[in-house]
C-alpha cells in the first residue's frame, strides 16, 4: 500500500489544506503514525488549521538547507501524540527547496511513519513540482465548479506526464451541496468523475462545521465521529484499502419541521 | 397562455455547466512523457535527433508519411513542450 500522499488541485481555495489536516488527524486517531508536510512555502496555512502556529521553531527550508534534521523540525500535535507537522516557512520562497530536497526529506522520514501527507500549494509551478516529487499517490481535490474542475484536469495531465499512473491518482470532491445537486443546480459526482476519469476517493459536503473548526484551530475530524468527521473516516478507510460505499460520505439530510411538513404534503398530493 | 409562458421550464444550470465543461476539456491537449516516445535514447548528444525520432515514431504509430508530421518545440514555464501535428489524408 502507498504511504506517501500529495494533496493537490491546481486551483487555490478548494480545501487542500483543510483536507490534509483532517485526513492526518483521522489517520492518527485510528492509531497510525502520521507526518504532515506543508509544501506551501511562503503562503503556509497548515499550521494554522492544526492550531500549531505558535509552536514552530524550524521549517522545511531549514531541513532543505541542512541546518537541522527532519526529525528536529517536526512539531507534535497538541492532542494527537502520533501526529507531526513539518511546517513551511513564511519568509522563504518555493525556489529555496528543490524536488530533490523533498525526496530526501521524505526518504529520511519514511521509516518513522505509517503515512506522510504533503500539502501542495496552488498552481503548477515549482511548489507543485516540489510537492509531488516524493509522493507515491496523488489526491486531486476539486469543488463542483467549472474553473476548479478545469484546473483539476490540467493537474491530472501534469501528474500523468510526471510519471504517475492513472491508478495512483484519486479524486476528492469538496463542498458538495446535496440540495443544489438534487435541484439540478450543481454538477453531480457522476458528471465530475466522467470528465476527469479518475477514481473517486471521497465526497465532502459543504457545511458550517468546517469554517467553525478552522476558526478554532481544531480540525473538524477531532469533533467526535459524526457528520464530516465520519466522511473523513470513510476516506481514510478507503486509503487503507477498505471498501466503504461512497454514498455514505454525505450525511443524511436533517429536515426542519416546516420542510418535513411540506415534504409530507407533497408526497400525499403526489 | 400567459401562465403557460410563466411555467416554461428553464434549463438547469448543472446541465449547462456540464455542456460547457465538455466543450472546455475536449479541446485540451494532454501532454505525453517524452520518454514514452524516446525511451532511453534521449541524451544530451541525441537532442538534435529528437525531432527525427518523434517523426519516425509518429510515422510508425499512425501509418502516415513523414511529410505529414510536423514537430515544433516551445518553452512554457521552464518546460520544453514538443508539439507534434499529424495530418491524416
mmCIF file of C-alpha atoms in Angstrom:
data_model
loop_
_atom_site.group_PDB
_atom_site.id
_atom_site.type_symbol
_atom_site.label_atom_id
_atom_site.label_comp_id
_atom_site.label_asym_id
_atom_site.label_seq_id
_atom_site.Cartn_x
_atom_site.Cartn_y
_atom_site.Cartn_z
ATOM 1 C CA UNK A 1 0.000 0.000 0.000
ATOM 2 C CA UNK A 2 1.115 3.574 -0.688
ATOM 3 C CA UNK A 3 2.040 5.668 2.333
ATOM 4 C CA UNK A 4 3.180 8.992 0.848
ATOM 5 C CA UNK A 5 0.309 11.110 -0.480
ATOM 6 C CA UNK A 6 0.235 14.563 -2.033
ATOM 7 C CA UNK A 7 -2.941 16.630 -1.791
ATOM 8 C CA UNK A 8 -3.118 18.862 -4.841
ATOM 9 C CA UNK A 9 -5.618 20.715 -7.029
ATOM 10 C CA UNK A 10 -4.222 23.370 -9.346
ATOM 11 C CA UNK A 11 -6.759 25.962 -8.275
ATOM 12 C CA UNK A 12 -6.410 27.672 -4.917
ATOM 13 C CA UNK A 13 -9.095 27.788 -2.234
ATOM 14 C CA UNK A 14 -10.644 24.375 -2.888
ATOM 15 C CA UNK A 15 -9.765 22.990 0.541
ATOM 16 C CA UNK A 16 -6.423 21.193 0.119
ATOM 17 C CA UNK A 17 -5.029 22.308 3.454
ATOM 18 C CA UNK A 18 -8.222 21.546 5.395
ATOM 19 C CA UNK A 19 -8.374 18.088 3.817
ATOM 20 C CA UNK A 20 -4.680 17.442 4.575
ATOM 21 C CA UNK A 21 -5.203 18.399 8.232
ATOM 22 C CA UNK A 22 -8.376 16.363 8.641
ATOM 23 C CA UNK A 23 -7.059 13.303 6.852
ATOM 24 C CA UNK A 24 -3.919 13.426 9.009
ATOM 25 C CA UNK A 25 -5.965 13.756 12.207
ATOM 26 C CA UNK A 26 -8.282 10.909 11.179
ATOM 27 C CA UNK A 27 -5.420 8.518 10.399
ATOM 28 C CA UNK A 28 -3.711 9.493 13.673
ATOM 29 C CA UNK A 29 -6.988 8.895 15.541
ATOM 30 C CA UNK A 30 -7.015 5.409 14.025
ATOM 31 C CA UNK A 31 -3.622 4.815 15.657
ATOM 32 C CA UNK A 32 -1.296 5.422 12.696
ATOM 33 C CA UNK A 33 1.901 7.471 12.959
ATOM 34 C CA UNK A 34 1.315 10.402 10.607
ATOM 35 C CA UNK A 35 3.560 13.201 9.344
ATOM 36 C CA UNK A 36 2.083 16.179 7.503
ATOM 37 C CA UNK A 37 4.429 18.236 5.324
ATOM 38 C CA UNK A 38 3.471 21.786 4.382
ATOM 39 C CA UNK A 39 4.948 22.354 0.913
ATOM 40 C CA UNK A 40 3.215 25.719 0.518
ATOM 41 C CA UNK A 41 6.343 27.748 1.271
ATOM 42 C CA UNK A 42 5.627 31.462 1.515
ATOM 43 C CA UNK A 43 1.855 31.039 1.919
ATOM 44 C CA UNK A 44 1.771 28.391 4.642
ATOM 45 C CA UNK A 45 -1.509 27.593 6.382
ATOM 46 C CA UNK A 46 -1.411 24.010 7.570
ATOM 47 C CA UNK A 47 -0.022 25.031 10.977
ATOM 48 C CA UNK A 48 -2.923 27.489 11.399
ATOM 49 C CA UNK A 49 -5.581 24.888 10.550
ATOM 50 C CA UNK A 50 -3.967 22.499 13.052
ATOM 51 C CA UNK A 51 -3.637 25.236 15.711
ATOM 52 C CA UNK A 52 0.162 24.820 15.838
ATOM 53 C CA UNK A 53 1.250 28.234 14.513
ATOM 54 C CA UNK A 54 2.855 29.274 17.832
ATOM 55 C CA UNK A 55 4.938 26.125 18.186
ATOM 56 C CA UNK A 56 7.089 26.373 15.070
ATOM 57 C CA UNK A 57 10.835 26.635 15.587
ATOM 58 C CA UNK A 58 12.317 25.150 12.414
ATOM 59 C CA UNK A 59 10.808 24.756 8.941
ATOM 60 C CA UNK A 60 11.173 22.622 5.825
ATOM 61 C CA UNK A 61 13.615 25.227 4.461
ATOM 62 C CA UNK A 62 15.905 24.715 7.477
ATOM 63 C CA UNK A 63 15.845 20.993 6.706
ATOM 64 C CA UNK A 64 16.482 21.509 2.977
ATOM 65 C CA UNK A 65 19.463 23.766 3.693
ATOM 66 C CA UNK A 66 20.896 21.190 6.099
ATOM 67 C CA UNK A 67 20.579 23.384 9.205
ATOM 68 C CA UNK A 68 18.557 20.745 11.067
ATOM 69 C CA UNK A 69 17.485 17.139 10.551
ATOM 70 C CA UNK A 70 13.835 16.483 9.526
ATOM 71 C CA UNK A 71 13.011 14.997 12.977
ATOM 72 C CA UNK A 72 14.286 18.160 14.687
ATOM 73 C CA UNK A 73 11.914 20.374 12.711
ATOM 74 C CA UNK A 74 8.789 18.318 13.433
ATOM 75 C CA UNK A 75 6.049 19.846 15.580
ATOM 76 C CA UNK A 76 3.971 17.408 17.637
ATOM 77 C CA UNK A 77 0.190 17.912 17.656
ATOM 78 C CA UNK A 78 -1.333 19.104 20.939
ATOM 79 C CA UNK A 79 -3.703 16.195 21.491
ATOM 80 C CA UNK A 80 -2.737 13.519 18.972
ATOM 81 C CA UNK A 81 0.707 12.364 20.051
ATOM 82 C CA UNK A 82 1.282 10.347 16.879
ATOM 83 C CA UNK A 83 0.617 13.279 14.534
ATOM 84 C CA UNK A 84 3.504 15.543 13.463
ATOM 85 C CA UNK A 85 3.833 18.572 11.223
ATOM 86 C CA UNK A 86 6.860 19.599 9.186
ATOM 87 C CA UNK A 87 5.971 23.280 8.765
ATOM 88 C CA UNK A 88 6.697 25.595 5.861
ATOM 89 C CA UNK A 89 8.409 28.933 6.189
ATOM 90 C CA UNK A 90 6.517 32.159 5.586
ATOM 91 C CA UNK A 91 9.515 34.290 4.700
ATOM 92 C CA UNK A 92 11.209 31.884 2.296
ATOM 93 C CA UNK A 93 10.280 31.224 -1.333
ATOM 94 C CA UNK A 94 9.390 27.978 -3.084
ATOM 95 C CA UNK A 95 12.626 28.152 -5.088
ATOM 96 C CA UNK A 96 14.639 27.602 -1.884
ATOM 97 C CA UNK A 97 13.526 23.953 -1.893
ATOM 98 C CA UNK A 98 14.006 21.613 -4.848
ATOM 99 C CA UNK A 99 12.156 18.406 -5.792
ATOM 100 C CA UNK A 100 15.363 16.514 -4.868
ATOM 101 C CA UNK A 101 15.356 18.114 -1.383
ATOM 102 C CA UNK A 102 11.763 16.987 -0.922
ATOM 103 C CA UNK A 103 12.605 13.433 -1.969
ATOM 104 C CA UNK A 104 15.481 13.381 0.519
ATOM 105 C CA UNK A 105 13.303 14.728 3.378
ATOM 106 C CA UNK A 106 10.566 12.148 2.726
ATOM 107 C CA UNK A 107 13.198 9.405 2.412
ATOM 108 C CA UNK A 108 14.543 10.258 5.887
ATOM 109 C CA UNK A 109 11.071 10.443 7.469
ATOM 110 C CA UNK A 110 9.732 7.343 5.687
ATOM 111 C CA UNK A 111 10.780 4.626 8.183
ATOM 112 C CA UNK A 112 9.336 6.504 11.179
ATOM 113 C CA UNK A 113 5.790 6.972 9.879
ATOM 114 C CA UNK A 114 2.860 4.932 8.603
ATOM 115 C CA UNK A 115 1.645 7.835 6.468
ATOM 116 C CA UNK A 116 3.217 11.012 5.104
ATOM 117 C CA UNK A 117 0.812 13.570 3.622
ATOM 118 C CA UNK A 118 2.164 16.514 1.623
ATOM 119 C CA UNK A 119 0.044 19.661 1.268
ATOM 120 C CA UNK A 120 0.745 21.119 -2.172
ATOM 121 C CA UNK A 121 0.448 24.821 -2.960
ATOM 122 C CA UNK A 122 -1.948 26.030 -5.639
ATOM 123 C CA UNK A 123 -0.543 26.393 -9.146
ATOM 124 C CA UNK A 124 1.544 24.131 -11.340
ATOM 125 C CA UNK A 125 4.986 25.688 -10.933
ATOM 126 C CA UNK A 126 7.935 24.940 -8.630
ATOM 127 C CA UNK A 127 5.873 24.480 -5.441
ATOM 128 C CA UNK A 128 3.686 21.891 -7.166
ATOM 129 C CA UNK A 129 6.721 20.069 -8.550
ATOM 130 C CA UNK A 130 8.315 20.018 -5.082
ATOM 131 C CA UNK A 131 5.147 18.634 -3.518
ATOM 132 C CA UNK A 132 4.586 15.806 -5.997
ATOM 133 C CA UNK A 133 8.249 14.753 -6.307
ATOM 134 C CA UNK A 134 8.237 12.292 -3.427
ATOM 135 C CA UNK A 135 4.597 11.189 -3.475
ATOM 136 C CA UNK A 136 3.500 7.623 -4.182
ATOM 137 C CA UNK A 137 -0.120 8.604 -4.710
ATOM 138 C CA UNK A 138 -1.772 11.903 -5.630
ATOM 139 C CA UNK A 139 -5.124 13.043 -4.295
ATOM 140 C CA UNK A 140 -6.642 15.726 -6.511
ATOM 141 C CA UNK A 141 -9.169 17.993 -4.804
ATOM 142 C CA UNK A 142 -11.850 19.852 -6.717
ATOM 143 C CA UNK A 143 -15.040 21.704 -5.928
ATOM 144 C CA UNK A 144 -18.080 21.217 -8.179
ATOM 145 C CA UNK A 145 -17.479 24.336 -10.291
ATOM 146 C CA UNK A 146 -16.025 24.741 -13.773
ATOM 147 C CA UNK A 147 -12.751 26.612 -13.012
ATOM 148 C CA UNK A 148 -11.834 24.126 -10.307
ATOM 149 C CA UNK A 149 -12.644 21.041 -12.432
ATOM 150 C CA UNK A 150 -10.815 22.506 -15.404
ATOM 151 C CA UNK A 151 -7.690 23.083 -13.265
ATOM 152 C CA UNK A 152 -8.005 19.596 -11.758
ATOM 153 C CA UNK A 153 -7.996 18.172 -15.290
ATOM 154 C CA UNK A 154 -4.813 20.101 -16.092
ATOM 155 C CA UNK A 155 -3.155 18.854 -12.897
ATOM 156 C CA UNK A 156 -4.123 15.236 -13.666
ATOM 157 C CA UNK A 157 -2.452 15.651 -17.076
ATOM 158 C CA UNK A 158 0.691 17.032 -15.427
ATOM 159 C CA UNK A 159 0.749 14.241 -12.838
ATOM 160 C CA UNK A 160 0.480 11.649 -15.607
ATOM 161 C CA UNK A 161 3.247 13.292 -17.582
ATOM 162 C CA UNK A 162 5.475 13.380 -14.491
ATOM 163 C CA UNK A 163 5.179 9.612 -14.130
ATOM 164 C CA UNK A 164 2.027 8.989 -12.070
ATOM 165 C CA UNK A 165 -0.006 6.072 -13.298
ATOM 166 C CA UNK A 166 -3.754 6.949 -13.572
ATOM 167 C CA UNK A 167 -4.385 4.252 -10.949
ATOM 168 C CA UNK A 168 -2.270 6.227 -8.487
ATOM 169 C CA UNK A 169 -4.384 9.361 -8.759
ATOM 170 C CA UNK A 170 -7.574 9.739 -6.705
ATOM 171 C CA UNK A 171 -10.258 12.416 -6.614
ATOM 172 C CA UNK A 172 -11.953 14.186 -3.699
ATOM 173 C CA UNK A 173 -14.917 16.420 -4.491
ATOM 174 C CA UNK A 174 -15.176 19.059 -1.788
ATOM 175 C CA UNK A 175 -18.045 21.391 -0.867
ATOM 176 C CA UNK A 176 -20.842 19.356 -2.403
ATOM 177 C CA UNK A 177 -24.288 20.813 -1.689
ATOM 178 C CA UNK A 178 -26.721 17.874 -1.918
ATOM 179 C CA UNK A 179 -29.779 20.134 -2.110
ATOM 180 C CA UNK A 180 -28.362 22.021 -5.098
ATOM 181 C CA UNK A 181 -27.392 18.748 -6.796
ATOM 182 C CA UNK A 182 -30.939 17.497 -6.274
ATOM 183 C CA UNK A 183 -32.359 20.685 -7.808
ATOM 184 C CA UNK A 184 -30.087 20.286 -10.834
ATOM 185 C CA UNK A 185 -28.168 23.459 -9.993
ATOM 186 C CA UNK A 186 -24.832 21.780 -9.191
ATOM 187 C CA UNK A 187 -22.792 19.185 -11.086
ATOM 188 C CA UNK A 188 -23.179 15.662 -9.719
ATOM 189 C CA UNK A 189 -20.286 13.419 -8.659
ATOM 190 C CA UNK A 190 -21.005 11.288 -11.750
ATOM 191 C CA UNK A 191 -20.602 14.334 -14.032
ATOM 192 C CA UNK A 192 -17.250 15.205 -12.456
ATOM 193 C CA UNK A 193 -15.884 11.657 -12.451
ATOM 194 C CA UNK A 194 -16.941 11.227 -16.073
ATOM 195 C CA UNK A 195 -14.862 14.195 -17.277
ATOM 196 C CA UNK A 196 -11.832 13.699 -15.016
ATOM 197 C CA UNK A 197 -11.735 9.901 -15.480
ATOM 198 C CA UNK A 198 -10.025 9.056 -12.191
ATOM 199 C CA UNK A 199 -11.217 7.040 -9.215
ATOM 200 C CA UNK A 200 -13.342 8.872 -6.654
ATOM 201 C CA UNK A 201 -11.937 8.719 -3.125
ATOM 202 C CA UNK A 202 -14.483 10.839 -1.291
ATOM 203 C CA UNK A 203 -17.231 13.428 -1.297
ATOM 204 C CA UNK A 204 -17.134 16.173 1.311
ATOM 205 C CA UNK A 205 -20.330 18.126 1.939
ATOM 206 C CA UNK A 206 -20.327 21.889 2.326
ATOM 207 C CA UNK A 207 -21.034 22.525 5.996
ATOM 208 C CA UNK A 208 -20.643 25.303 8.572
ATOM 209 C CA UNK A 209 -18.720 22.826 10.763
ATOM 210 C CA UNK A 210 -15.587 23.226 8.621
ATOM 211 C CA UNK A 211 -15.496 27.024 8.964
ATOM 212 C CA UNK A 212 -16.061 26.891 12.728
ATOM 213 C CA UNK A 213 -13.358 24.231 13.127
ATOM 214 C CA UNK A 214 -10.805 26.334 11.201
ATOM 215 C CA UNK A 215 -11.661 29.379 13.352
ATOM 216 C CA UNK A 216 -10.841 27.323 16.443
ATOM 217 C CA UNK A 217 -7.710 25.674 15.060
ATOM 218 C CA UNK A 218 -9.234 22.263 15.782
ATOM 219 C CA UNK A 219 -9.854 20.165 12.639
ATOM 220 C CA UNK A 220 -13.455 19.015 12.282
ATOM 221 C CA UNK A 221 -12.347 15.376 12.422
ATOM 222 C CA UNK A 222 -11.461 15.882 16.097
ATOM 223 C CA UNK A 223 -15.072 16.812 16.927
ATOM 224 C CA UNK A 224 -16.445 13.329 17.522
ATOM 225 C CA UNK A 225 -17.343 10.804 14.857
ATOM 226 C CA UNK A 226 -20.414 12.311 13.231
ATOM 227 C CA UNK A 227 -21.040 14.481 10.166
ATOM 228 C CA UNK A 228 -17.920 15.488 8.262
ATOM 229 C CA UNK A 229 -15.718 13.626 10.779
ATOM 230 C CA UNK A 230 -17.412 10.425 9.585
ATOM 231 C CA UNK A 231 -16.749 11.440 5.959
ATOM 232 C CA UNK A 232 -13.018 11.741 6.682
ATOM 233 C CA UNK A 233 -13.077 8.374 8.436
ATOM 234 C CA UNK A 234 -14.612 6.847 5.289
ATOM 235 C CA UNK A 235 -11.889 8.439 3.135
ATOM 236 C CA UNK A 236 -9.140 7.189 5.460
ATOM 237 C CA UNK A 237 -10.579 3.671 5.346
ATOM 238 C CA UNK A 238 -10.632 3.752 1.532
ATOM 239 C CA UNK A 239 -6.966 4.825 1.535
ATOM 240 C CA UNK A 240 -6.244 1.754 3.633
ATOM 241 C CA UNK A 241 -7.996 -0.378 1.027
ATOM 242 C CA UNK A 242 -11.206 -0.969 2.996
ATOM 243 C CA UNK A 243 -14.419 -0.876 0.944
ATOM 244 C CA UNK A 244 -16.764 1.908 2.090
ATOM 245 C CA UNK A 245 -19.719 2.950 -0.064
ATOM 246 C CA UNK A 246 -19.223 6.474 -1.448
ATOM 247 C CA UNK A 247 -22.867 7.342 -0.718
ATOM 248 C CA UNK A 248 -22.046 7.144 2.994
ATOM 249 C CA UNK A 249 -19.935 10.320 2.700
ATOM 250 C CA UNK A 250 -22.935 12.635 2.624
ATOM 251 C CA UNK A 251 -24.703 12.579 5.997
ATOM 252 C CA UNK A 252 -28.476 12.084 5.902
ATOM 253 C CA UNK A 253 -30.334 15.335 5.376
ATOM 254 C CA UNK A 254 -31.724 16.881 8.578
ATOM 255 C CA UNK A 255 -35.119 18.439 7.846
ATOM 256 C CA UNK A 256 -36.651 21.338 9.731
ATOM 257 C CA UNK A 257 -40.234 20.929 10.939
ATOM 258 C CA UNK A 258 -41.573 23.052 8.074
ATOM 259 C CA UNK A 259 -39.530 21.163 5.447
ATOM 260 C CA UNK A 260 -40.699 17.799 6.837
ATOM 261 C CA UNK A 261 -44.304 19.003 6.798
ATOM 262 C CA UNK A 262 -44.058 20.295 3.226
ATOM 263 C CA UNK A 263 -42.438 17.081 2.054
ATOM 264 C CA UNK A 264 -45.221 15.060 3.645
ATOM 265 C CA UNK A 265 -47.772 17.298 1.953
ATOM 266 C CA UNK A 266 -46.090 16.912 -1.453
ATOM 267 C CA UNK A 267 -45.938 13.133 -1.047
ATOM 268 C CA UNK A 268 -49.628 12.940 -0.103
ATOM 269 C CA UNK A 269 -50.538 15.083 -3.081
ATOM 270 C CA UNK A 270 -48.329 13.101 -5.469
ATOM 271 C CA UNK B 1 -51.360 31.393 -22.342
ATOM 272 C CA UNK B 2 -49.629 33.854 -20.021
ATOM 273 C CA UNK B 3 -49.370 31.224 -17.267
ATOM 274 C CA UNK B 4 -48.096 28.699 -19.770
ATOM 275 C CA UNK B 5 -45.290 31.103 -20.618
ATOM 276 C CA UNK B 6 -44.502 31.645 -16.916
ATOM 277 C CA UNK B 7 -44.319 27.920 -16.259
ATOM 278 C CA UNK B 8 -41.918 27.243 -19.113
ATOM 279 C CA UNK B 9 -39.029 25.307 -17.633
ATOM 280 C CA UNK B 10 -35.618 26.927 -17.508
ATOM 281 C CA UNK B 11 -32.604 24.823 -18.438
ATOM 282 C CA UNK B 12 -30.986 23.589 -15.200
ATOM 283 C CA UNK B 13 -27.635 25.274 -14.613
ATOM 284 C CA UNK B 14 -25.867 21.965 -13.865
ATOM 285 C CA UNK B 15 -26.771 20.730 -17.358
ATOM 286 C CA UNK B 16 -25.431 23.952 -18.815
ATOM 287 C CA UNK B 17 -22.239 23.563 -16.708
ATOM 288 C CA UNK B 18 -21.735 20.017 -17.957
ATOM 289 C CA UNK B 19 -22.073 21.083 -21.578
ATOM 290 C CA UNK B 20 -19.565 23.909 -21.057
ATOM 291 C CA UNK B 21 -17.188 21.558 -19.224
ATOM 292 C CA UNK B 22 -17.275 19.024 -22.042
ATOM 293 C CA UNK B 23 -16.534 21.761 -24.582
ATOM 294 C CA UNK B 24 -13.674 23.155 -22.469
ATOM 295 C CA UNK B 25 -11.993 19.834 -21.812
ATOM 296 C CA UNK B 26 -12.488 18.209 -25.199
ATOM 297 C CA UNK B 27 -10.270 20.841 -26.819
ATOM 298 C CA UNK B 28 -7.478 20.462 -24.266
ATOM 299 C CA UNK B 29 -4.265 18.747 -25.309
ATOM 300 C CA UNK B 30 -2.860 16.086 -22.999
ATOM 301 C CA UNK B 31 0.912 16.046 -22.536
ATOM 302 C CA UNK B 32 2.704 12.766 -23.150
ATOM 303 C CA UNK B 33 6.010 11.995 -21.400
ATOM 304 C CA UNK B 34 8.774 12.306 -23.977
ATOM 305 C CA UNK B 35 10.428 9.158 -22.542
ATOM 306 C CA UNK B 36 7.351 7.187 -23.627
ATOM 307 C CA UNK B 37 8.226 8.001 -27.210
ATOM 308 C CA UNK B 38 12.004 8.107 -27.000
ATOM 309 C CA UNK B 39 12.741 5.529 -24.301
ATOM 310 C CA UNK B 40 16.326 5.598 -23.085
ATOM 311 C CA UNK B 41 17.524 7.196 -26.304
ATOM 312 C CA UNK B 42 17.296 10.782 -25.047
ATOM 313 C CA UNK B 43 20.740 12.097 -24.062
ATOM 314 C CA UNK B 44 22.467 15.443 -24.435
ATOM 315 C CA UNK B 45 24.133 14.175 -27.593
ATOM 316 C CA UNK B 46 20.909 12.991 -29.164
ATOM 317 C CA UNK B 47 18.836 16.122 -28.564
ATOM 318 C CA UNK B 48 19.389 17.064 -32.220
ATOM 319 C CA UNK B 49 17.792 13.803 -33.248
ATOM 320 C CA UNK B 50 14.691 14.275 -31.126
ATOM 321 C CA UNK B 51 12.668 15.693 -33.995
ATOM 322 C CA UNK B 52 13.663 12.821 -36.275
ATOM 323 C CA UNK B 53 12.848 10.201 -33.600
ATOM 324 C CA UNK B 54 9.427 11.701 -32.930
ATOM 325 C CA UNK B 55 8.689 11.819 -36.636
ATOM 326 C CA UNK B 56 9.723 8.171 -37.022
ATOM 327 C CA UNK B 57 7.566 7.165 -34.025
ATOM 328 C CA UNK B 58 4.548 9.040 -35.396
ATOM 329 C CA UNK B 59 5.013 7.563 -38.895
ATOM 330 C CA UNK B 60 5.076 4.014 -37.467
ATOM 331 C CA UNK B 61 2.302 4.591 -34.931
ATOM 332 C CA UNK B 62 -0.186 6.373 -37.189
ATOM 333 C CA UNK B 63 0.856 4.901 -40.533
ATOM 334 C CA UNK B 64 1.350 8.265 -42.246
ATOM 335 C CA UNK B 65 4.050 9.703 -44.454
ATOM 336 C CA UNK B 66 6.947 11.642 -42.880
ATOM 337 C CA UNK B 67 5.811 14.827 -44.659
ATOM 338 C CA UNK B 68 2.501 14.573 -42.747
ATOM 339 C CA UNK B 69 4.294 15.005 -39.419
ATOM 340 C CA UNK B 70 5.338 18.437 -38.211
ATOM 341 C CA UNK B 71 7.308 18.814 -34.986
ATOM 342 C CA UNK B 72 7.723 22.098 -33.112
ATOM 343 C CA UNK B 73 9.455 22.917 -29.856
ATOM 344 C CA UNK B 74 8.149 25.550 -27.428
ATOM 345 C CA UNK B 75 9.135 26.642 -23.956
ATOM 346 C CA UNK B 76 6.377 27.054 -21.354
ATOM 347 C CA UNK B 77 7.105 27.833 -17.688
ATOM 348 C CA UNK B 78 10.574 26.323 -17.854
ATOM 349 C CA UNK B 79 9.469 23.184 -19.699
ATOM 350 C CA UNK B 80 10.276 22.301 -23.294
ATOM 351 C CA UNK B 81 6.969 21.495 -24.942
ATOM 352 C CA UNK B 82 7.133 19.439 -28.110
ATOM 353 C CA UNK B 83 4.125 19.973 -30.353
ATOM 354 C CA UNK B 84 3.508 17.369 -32.989
ATOM 355 C CA UNK B 85 0.937 17.944 -35.686
ATOM 356 C CA UNK B 86 -0.044 14.939 -37.763
ATOM 357 C CA UNK B 87 -2.076 15.436 -40.921
ATOM 358 C CA UNK B 88 -4.183 12.461 -41.920
ATOM 359 C CA UNK B 89 -5.142 12.073 -45.574
#
